[in-house]
Coordinates of C-alpha atoms in Angstrom, one line a residue:
X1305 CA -81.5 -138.6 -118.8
X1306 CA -84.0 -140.7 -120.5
X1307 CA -85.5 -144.2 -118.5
X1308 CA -84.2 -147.7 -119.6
X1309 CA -87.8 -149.7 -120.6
X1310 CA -86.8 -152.6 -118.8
X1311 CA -86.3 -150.7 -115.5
X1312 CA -89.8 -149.1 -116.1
X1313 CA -91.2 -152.4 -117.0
X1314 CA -89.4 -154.6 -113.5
X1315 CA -91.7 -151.6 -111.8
X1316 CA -94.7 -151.9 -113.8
X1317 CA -94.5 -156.1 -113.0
X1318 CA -94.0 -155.7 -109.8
X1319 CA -97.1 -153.6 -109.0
X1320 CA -98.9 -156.1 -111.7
X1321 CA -97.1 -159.1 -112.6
X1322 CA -97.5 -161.4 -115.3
X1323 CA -97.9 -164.5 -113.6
X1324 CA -101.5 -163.4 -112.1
X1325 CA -102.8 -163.2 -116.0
X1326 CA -105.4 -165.9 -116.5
X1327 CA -104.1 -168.9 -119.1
X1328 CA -103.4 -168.3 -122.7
X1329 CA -103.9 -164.4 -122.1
X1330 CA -101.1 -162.7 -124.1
X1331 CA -99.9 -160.2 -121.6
X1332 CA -96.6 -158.7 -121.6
X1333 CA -94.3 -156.9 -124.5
X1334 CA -96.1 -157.8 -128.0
X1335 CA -94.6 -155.1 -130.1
X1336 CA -90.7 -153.9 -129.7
X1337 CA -88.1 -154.1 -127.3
X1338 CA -87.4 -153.7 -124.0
X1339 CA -83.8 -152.8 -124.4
X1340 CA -84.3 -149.3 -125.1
X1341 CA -84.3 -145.7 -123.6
X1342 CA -88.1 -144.0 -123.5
X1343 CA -88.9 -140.3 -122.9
X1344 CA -92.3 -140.4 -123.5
X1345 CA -94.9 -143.7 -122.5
X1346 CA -98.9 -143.6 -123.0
X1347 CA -101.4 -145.1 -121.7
X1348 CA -104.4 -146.7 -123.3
X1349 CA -107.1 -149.0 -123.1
X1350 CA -107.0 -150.1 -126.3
X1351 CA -104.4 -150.5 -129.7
X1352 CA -106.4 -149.2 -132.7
X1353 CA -105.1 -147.1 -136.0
X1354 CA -106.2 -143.9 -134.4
X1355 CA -104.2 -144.4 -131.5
X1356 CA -101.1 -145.4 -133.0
X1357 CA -101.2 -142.1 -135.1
X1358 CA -101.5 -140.5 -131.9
X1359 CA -98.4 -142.4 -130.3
X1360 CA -96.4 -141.0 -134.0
X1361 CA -97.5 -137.3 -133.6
X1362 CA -96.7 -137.3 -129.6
X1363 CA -93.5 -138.9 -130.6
X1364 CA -94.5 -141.7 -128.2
X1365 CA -91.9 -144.3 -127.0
X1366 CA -93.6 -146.7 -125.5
X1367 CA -97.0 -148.0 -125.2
X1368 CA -99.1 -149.7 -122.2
X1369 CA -102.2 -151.1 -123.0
X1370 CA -105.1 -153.0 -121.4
X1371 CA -105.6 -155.4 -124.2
X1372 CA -103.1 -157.2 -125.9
X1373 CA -103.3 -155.5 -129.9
X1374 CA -102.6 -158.6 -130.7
X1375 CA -104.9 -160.9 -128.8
X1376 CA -105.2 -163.8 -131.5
X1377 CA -102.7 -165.3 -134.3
X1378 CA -101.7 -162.7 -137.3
X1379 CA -102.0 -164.5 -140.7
X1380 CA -100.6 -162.0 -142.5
X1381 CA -98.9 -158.6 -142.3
X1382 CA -100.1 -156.3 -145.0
X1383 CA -100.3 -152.4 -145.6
X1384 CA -103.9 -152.9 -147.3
X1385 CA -105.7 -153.5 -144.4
X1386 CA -105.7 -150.6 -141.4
X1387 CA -105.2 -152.8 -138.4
X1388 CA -102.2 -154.9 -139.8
X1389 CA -100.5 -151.4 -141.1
X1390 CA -100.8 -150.2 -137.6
X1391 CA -97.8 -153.2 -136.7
X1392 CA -95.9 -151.7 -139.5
X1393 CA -96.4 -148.2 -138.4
X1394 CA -95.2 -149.1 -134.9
X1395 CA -92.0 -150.8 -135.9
X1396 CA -91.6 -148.5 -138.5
X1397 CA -92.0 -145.4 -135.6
X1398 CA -89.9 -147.7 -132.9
X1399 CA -92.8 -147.6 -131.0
X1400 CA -93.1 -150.7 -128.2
X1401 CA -96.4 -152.4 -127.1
X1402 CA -96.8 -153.9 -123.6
X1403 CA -100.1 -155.2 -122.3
X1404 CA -101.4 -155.9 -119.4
X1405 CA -104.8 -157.4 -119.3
X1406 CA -106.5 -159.9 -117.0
X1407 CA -103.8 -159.6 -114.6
X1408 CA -104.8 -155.7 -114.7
X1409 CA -108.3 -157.1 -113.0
X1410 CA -107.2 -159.2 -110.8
X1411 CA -104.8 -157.6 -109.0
X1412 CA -105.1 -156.0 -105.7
X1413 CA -105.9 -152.2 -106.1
X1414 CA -106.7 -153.2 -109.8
X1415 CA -109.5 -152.1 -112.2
X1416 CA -112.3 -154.1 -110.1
X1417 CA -111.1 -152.3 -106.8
X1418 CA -111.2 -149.0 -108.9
X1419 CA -115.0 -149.7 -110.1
X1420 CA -115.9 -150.9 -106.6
X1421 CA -114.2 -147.5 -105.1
X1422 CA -115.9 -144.9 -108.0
X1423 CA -119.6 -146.9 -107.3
X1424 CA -119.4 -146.6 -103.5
X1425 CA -119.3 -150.6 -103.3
X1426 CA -117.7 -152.0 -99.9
X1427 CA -115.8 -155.1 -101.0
X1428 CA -115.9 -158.0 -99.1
X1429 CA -115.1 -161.0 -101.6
X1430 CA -113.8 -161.8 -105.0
X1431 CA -116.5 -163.1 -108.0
X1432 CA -114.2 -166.0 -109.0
X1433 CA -111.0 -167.1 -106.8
X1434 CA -108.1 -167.4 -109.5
X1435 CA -104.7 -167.8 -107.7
X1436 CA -104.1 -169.3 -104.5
X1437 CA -100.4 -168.4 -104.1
X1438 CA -97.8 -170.6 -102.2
X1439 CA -94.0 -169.1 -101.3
X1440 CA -91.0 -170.5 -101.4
X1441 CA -87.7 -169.1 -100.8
X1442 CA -84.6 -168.6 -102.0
X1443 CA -81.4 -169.3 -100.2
X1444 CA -77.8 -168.7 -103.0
X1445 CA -74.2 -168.1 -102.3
X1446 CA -72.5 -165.3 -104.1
X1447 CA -69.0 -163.6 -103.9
X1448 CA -69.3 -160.5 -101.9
X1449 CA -68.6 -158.4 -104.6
X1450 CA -71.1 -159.4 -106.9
X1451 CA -74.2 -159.6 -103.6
X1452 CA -75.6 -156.3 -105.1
X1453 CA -76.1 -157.6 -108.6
X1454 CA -77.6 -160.6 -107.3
X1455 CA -80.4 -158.9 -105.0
X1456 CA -80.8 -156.1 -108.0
X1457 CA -81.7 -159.1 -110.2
X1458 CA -83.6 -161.3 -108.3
X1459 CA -85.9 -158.3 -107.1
X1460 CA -86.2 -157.4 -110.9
X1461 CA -87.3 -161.3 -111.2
X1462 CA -90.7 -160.5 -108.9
X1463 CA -88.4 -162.0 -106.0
X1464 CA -88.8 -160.0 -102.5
X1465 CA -92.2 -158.8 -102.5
X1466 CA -93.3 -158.5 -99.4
X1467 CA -96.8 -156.1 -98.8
X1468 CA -96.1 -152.6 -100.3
X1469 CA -92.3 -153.4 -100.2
X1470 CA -90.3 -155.0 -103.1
X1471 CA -86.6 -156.2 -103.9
X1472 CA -86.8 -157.3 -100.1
X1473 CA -83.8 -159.8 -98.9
X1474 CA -82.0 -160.8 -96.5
X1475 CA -78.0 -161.2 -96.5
X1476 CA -74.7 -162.1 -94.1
X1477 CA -71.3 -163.1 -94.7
X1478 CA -69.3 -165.9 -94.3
X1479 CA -66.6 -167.8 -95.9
X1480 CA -67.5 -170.8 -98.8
X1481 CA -64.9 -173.3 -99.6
X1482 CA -64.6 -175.8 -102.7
X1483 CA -61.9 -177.7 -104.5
X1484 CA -62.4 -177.1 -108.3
X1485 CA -61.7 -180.3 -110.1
X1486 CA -59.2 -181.0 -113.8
X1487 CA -62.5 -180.8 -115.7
X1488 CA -63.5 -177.5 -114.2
X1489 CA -63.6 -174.2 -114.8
X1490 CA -63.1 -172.0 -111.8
X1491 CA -63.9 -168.2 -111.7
X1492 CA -62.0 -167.9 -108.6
X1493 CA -59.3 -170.4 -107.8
X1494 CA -56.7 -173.4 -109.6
X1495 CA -57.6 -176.6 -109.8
X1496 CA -56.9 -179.0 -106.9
X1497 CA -56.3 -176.3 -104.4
X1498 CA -58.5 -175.6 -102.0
X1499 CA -59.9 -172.5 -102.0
X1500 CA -61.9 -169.7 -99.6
X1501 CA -64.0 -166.8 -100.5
X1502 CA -66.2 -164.0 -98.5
X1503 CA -69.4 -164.8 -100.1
X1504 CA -72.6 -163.5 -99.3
X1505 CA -75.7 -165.9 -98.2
X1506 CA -78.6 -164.1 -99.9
X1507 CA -82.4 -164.9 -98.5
X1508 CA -85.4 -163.7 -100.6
X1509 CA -89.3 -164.9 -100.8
X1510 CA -91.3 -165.9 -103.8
X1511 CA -94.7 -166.9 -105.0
X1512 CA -93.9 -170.7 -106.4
X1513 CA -95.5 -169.7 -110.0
X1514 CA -92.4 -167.6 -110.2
X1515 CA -89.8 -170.5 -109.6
X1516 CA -88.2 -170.6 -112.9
X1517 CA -87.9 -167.0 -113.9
X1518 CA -86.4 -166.7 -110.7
X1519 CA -83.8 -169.2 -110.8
X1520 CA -83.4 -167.8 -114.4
X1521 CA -82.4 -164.2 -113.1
X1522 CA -80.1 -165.7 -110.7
X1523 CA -78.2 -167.8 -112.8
X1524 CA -78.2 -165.1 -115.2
X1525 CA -76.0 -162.9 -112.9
X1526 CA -73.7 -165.9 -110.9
X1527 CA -70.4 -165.6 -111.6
X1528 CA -69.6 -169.6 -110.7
X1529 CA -70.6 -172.6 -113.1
X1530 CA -72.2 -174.3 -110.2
X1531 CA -74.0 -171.9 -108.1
X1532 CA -74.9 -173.5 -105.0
X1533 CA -78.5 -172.8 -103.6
X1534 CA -81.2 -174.0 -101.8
X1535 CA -84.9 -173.5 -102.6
X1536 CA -87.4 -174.2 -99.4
X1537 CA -91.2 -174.5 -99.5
X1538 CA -92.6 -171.9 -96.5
X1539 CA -95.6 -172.5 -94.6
X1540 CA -96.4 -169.0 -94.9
X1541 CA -100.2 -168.3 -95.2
X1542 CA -101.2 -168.4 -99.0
X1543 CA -102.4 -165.1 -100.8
X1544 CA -105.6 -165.4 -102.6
X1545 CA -106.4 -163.7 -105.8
X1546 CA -110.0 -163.4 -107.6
X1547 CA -111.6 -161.6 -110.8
X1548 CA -114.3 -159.4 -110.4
X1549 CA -115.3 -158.4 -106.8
X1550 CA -118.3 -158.4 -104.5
X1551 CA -119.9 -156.1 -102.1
X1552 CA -122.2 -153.6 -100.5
X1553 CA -124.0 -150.5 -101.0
X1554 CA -124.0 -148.5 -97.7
X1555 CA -127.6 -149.1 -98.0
X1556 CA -130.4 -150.7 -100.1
X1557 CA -131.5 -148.6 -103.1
X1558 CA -133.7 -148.9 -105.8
X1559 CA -132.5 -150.0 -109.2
X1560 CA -133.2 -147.1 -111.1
X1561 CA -131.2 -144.9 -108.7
X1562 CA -128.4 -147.3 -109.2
X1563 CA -128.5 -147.7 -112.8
X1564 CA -128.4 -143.4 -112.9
X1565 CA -125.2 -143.7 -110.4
X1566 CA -123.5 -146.0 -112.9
X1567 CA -124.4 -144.2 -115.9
X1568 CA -123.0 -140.6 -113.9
X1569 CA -119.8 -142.6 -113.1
X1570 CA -118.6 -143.6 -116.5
X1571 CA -119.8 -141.2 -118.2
X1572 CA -122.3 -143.1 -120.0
X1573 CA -125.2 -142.0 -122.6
X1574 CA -126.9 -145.3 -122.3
X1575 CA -127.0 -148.7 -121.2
X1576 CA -128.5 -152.2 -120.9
X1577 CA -130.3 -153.3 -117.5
X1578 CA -131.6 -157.1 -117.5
X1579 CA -134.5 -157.4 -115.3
X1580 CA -136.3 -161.0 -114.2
X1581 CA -140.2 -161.2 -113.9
X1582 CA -141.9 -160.5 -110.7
X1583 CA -142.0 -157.1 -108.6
X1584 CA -138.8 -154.6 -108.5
X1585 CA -136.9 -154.9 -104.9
X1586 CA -134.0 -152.6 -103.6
X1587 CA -130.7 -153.5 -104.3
X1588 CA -127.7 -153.6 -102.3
X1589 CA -125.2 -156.4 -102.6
X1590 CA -123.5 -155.8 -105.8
X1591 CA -121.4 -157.9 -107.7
X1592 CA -119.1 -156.0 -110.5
X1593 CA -116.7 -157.5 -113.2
X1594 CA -115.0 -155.4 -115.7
X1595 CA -114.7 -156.6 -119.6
X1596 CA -117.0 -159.5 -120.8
X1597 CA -118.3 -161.0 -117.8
X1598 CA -121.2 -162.9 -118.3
X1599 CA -120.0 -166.4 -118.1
X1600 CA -119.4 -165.8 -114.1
X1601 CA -123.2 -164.6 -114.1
X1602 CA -123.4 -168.4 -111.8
X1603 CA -120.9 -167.0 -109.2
X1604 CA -123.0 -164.0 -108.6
X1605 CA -125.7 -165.6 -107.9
X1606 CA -123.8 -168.4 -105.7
X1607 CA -122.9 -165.5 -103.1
X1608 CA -126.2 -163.5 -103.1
X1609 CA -125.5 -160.7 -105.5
X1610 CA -128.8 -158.6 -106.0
X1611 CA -127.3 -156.7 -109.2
X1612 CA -124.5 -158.2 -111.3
X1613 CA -122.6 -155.4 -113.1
X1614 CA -120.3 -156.6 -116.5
X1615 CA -120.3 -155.9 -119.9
X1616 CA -120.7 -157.4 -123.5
X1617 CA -123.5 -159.9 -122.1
X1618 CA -124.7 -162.0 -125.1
X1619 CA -128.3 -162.3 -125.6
X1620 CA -129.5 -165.8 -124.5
X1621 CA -126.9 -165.5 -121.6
X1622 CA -128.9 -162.5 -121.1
X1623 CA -132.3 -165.0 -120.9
X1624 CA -130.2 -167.6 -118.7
X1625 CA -129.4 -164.5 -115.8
X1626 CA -133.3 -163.5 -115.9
X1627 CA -134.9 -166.9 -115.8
X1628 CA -132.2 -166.9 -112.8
X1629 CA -133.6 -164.4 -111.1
X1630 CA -130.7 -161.8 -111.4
X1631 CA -130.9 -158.3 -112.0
X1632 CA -128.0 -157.3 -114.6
X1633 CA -126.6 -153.7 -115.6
X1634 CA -124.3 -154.1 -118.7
X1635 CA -122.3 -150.8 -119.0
X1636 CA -120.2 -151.9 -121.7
X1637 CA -116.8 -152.7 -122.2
X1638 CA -115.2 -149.4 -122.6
X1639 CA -115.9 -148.3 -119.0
X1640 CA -112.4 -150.3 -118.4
X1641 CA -111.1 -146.9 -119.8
X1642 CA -110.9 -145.8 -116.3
X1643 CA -107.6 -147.7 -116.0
X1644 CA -106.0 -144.9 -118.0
X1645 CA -105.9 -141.8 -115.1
X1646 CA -105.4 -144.1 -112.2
X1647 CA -102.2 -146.1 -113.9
X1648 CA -100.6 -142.3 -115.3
X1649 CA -101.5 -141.6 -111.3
X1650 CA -99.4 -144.6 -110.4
X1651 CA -96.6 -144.4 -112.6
X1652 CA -95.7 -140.3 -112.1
X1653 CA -95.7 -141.7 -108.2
X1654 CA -93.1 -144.1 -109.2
X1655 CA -91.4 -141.3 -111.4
X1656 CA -91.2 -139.3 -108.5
X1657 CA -90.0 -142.2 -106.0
X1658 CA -87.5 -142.8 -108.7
X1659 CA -86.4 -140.0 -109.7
X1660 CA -87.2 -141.0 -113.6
X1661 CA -87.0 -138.7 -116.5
X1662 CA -89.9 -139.7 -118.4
X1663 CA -93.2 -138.2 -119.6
X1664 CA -96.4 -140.4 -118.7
X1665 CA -99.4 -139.3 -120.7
X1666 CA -103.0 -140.5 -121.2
X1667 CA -104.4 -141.2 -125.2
X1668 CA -107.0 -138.9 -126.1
X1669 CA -108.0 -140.9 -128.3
X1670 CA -112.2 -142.4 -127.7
X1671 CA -112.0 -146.6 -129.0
X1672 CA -115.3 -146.9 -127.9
X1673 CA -117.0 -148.6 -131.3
X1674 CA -120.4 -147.8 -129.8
X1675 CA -123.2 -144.8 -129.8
X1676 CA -126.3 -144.6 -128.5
X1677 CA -128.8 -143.0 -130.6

């Protein structure tokens, strides 16, 4: 039996919701549909012609990506040029696109966390705060025979995440009474009488950016035309969410010996290192941001960071962080790769936690543009 994309999608989301992606970033299904079985799912850091010929050959289903193939506006969808052909080829092929991007960075146990853990760097603080996240909860009515629905869809919503537990709720019985009115249009009952029904009083927790896709799912589901609910603001402590991280080295080392570490770790032939004027001093409070991270160059600096590790770093930002005083390796973009073994890791958990019958595999494919010579 083959896996419903939506149900692997409700897991993927709940590990690494949408609603943690910075503004404007175009996460989420780009290419596709949702409402289809899948056999066979990649993983890829990026969406390029040699990966979507891949994807045909494998007989690939379904795509997860780190950046959105489609990150700005398409003007026009032609076969003459490779990169538009490639969104013909995957609608031709059936072939669905989801992305997750900055929401892949921020996340707890996300690609910073991963770069932090392969370079021996003890976190103690995000680079940028993004998400300070309030709760609110939850309190709807429901028939007792449709309570199961309910919880199933409000959990697939993002509602019930509690820690390392999700679709969390809480429920008891009890008896809800109404009086449907001429002008309504009862699902259970006549109009005038009074009526009683064993409902269900369903409890679950939310972060507030979530409210309305929330309240979507569980109107979606209701059987009545007025649901009653109640939605209460909790005092709960927030949750705090940040790009990039911050932290320490178990102890001070040199630069160079750094520099080698990061270049054995990713698997790299070469990089750039941005050094200020004045004599070389060990290093040992690191600050790391995965992608193009050079505009938060201030932030490092702001808590202390001896070294400030990001990639694509233009070049007069490049003279800004040296007459600044900080030392900067840029690795590149590509080492976000890394992504790729640690989410197949993930996902064959959840396979096996679920029971799924589904393939996870990794592109082969290298979309790194650059060589060094």
């Amino acid at each position: 039996m083959s896996l419903f994309a939506k149900t692997f999608i409700s897991r993927f989301e709940q590990f690494c919701p949408k609603w943690l992606a910075e503004p404007g970033d175009p996460v989420g299904l780009q290419i596709g549909t949702l409402d289809k079985d899948v056999q066979r799912i990649m993983m890829t850091l990026d969406v390029r012609p040699e990966v979507v010929s891949e994807a045909i050959e494998k007989k690939v289903d379904f795509i997860v990506a780190k950046h959105p193939p489609i990150f700005r506006p398409i003007k026009q969808l032609t076969t003459d040029d490779p990169q538009t052909k490639m969104y013909l080829d995957l609608i031709q092929h059936d072939i669905s696109v989801y992305a997750a991007h900055t929401n892949m960075d921020i996340i707890e146990d996300g690609l910073n966390d991963w770069f932090c853990e392969m370079l021996g760097i003890q976190m103690q603080d995000f680079l940028k705060e993004t998400h300070t996240v309030t709760w609110k909860k939850l309190i709807v009515y429901v028939p007792v025979e449709n309570s199961r629905d309910m919880r199933q869809a409000l959990g697939d919503a993002g509602a019930g995440i509690q820690g390392n537990y999700h679709h969390t709720s809480y429920s008891m019985v009890g008896t809800g009474r109404f009086t449907p009115t001429q002008k309504a249009h009862p699902t259970i009952g006549k109009a005038d009488e009074n009526e009683g029904v064993q409902e269900a009083r369903i409890e679950v927790i939310f972060p507030a950016l979530i409210k309305d896709q929330v309240l979507e799912a569980m109107y979606a589901v209701h059987p009545y035309e007025e649901p009653a609910f109640d939605i209460i603001s909790l005092d709960n402590s927030p949750i705090k969410y940040g790009l990039g991280r911050i932290g320490t080295l178990e102890e001070p080392i040199p630069i160079e010996k750094l520099v080698t570490k990061v270049k054995q770790k990713f698997g790299l032939t070469g990089l750039r290192l941005i050094e200020p004027a004045g004599p070389k001093k060990e290093v040992q409070k690191i600050a790391i941001c995965g992608g193009s991270g050079g505009k938060f160059f201030p932030e490092a600096l702001l808590k202390g960071a001896d070294v400030y590790i990001t990639g694509d770093v233009y070049y007069h930002t490049a003279h800004d962080m040296q007459a600044a005083g900080l030392t900067v390796i840029d690795p590149g973009h590509h080492i976000e790769e890394v992504c790729v073994p640690y989410f197949i890791e993930k996902m064959n958990q959840w396979k096996a936690e679920e029971n799924w019958k589904v393939d996870f595999i990794a592109s082969q494919t290298n979309t790194d543009p650059f060589q060094f010579m």
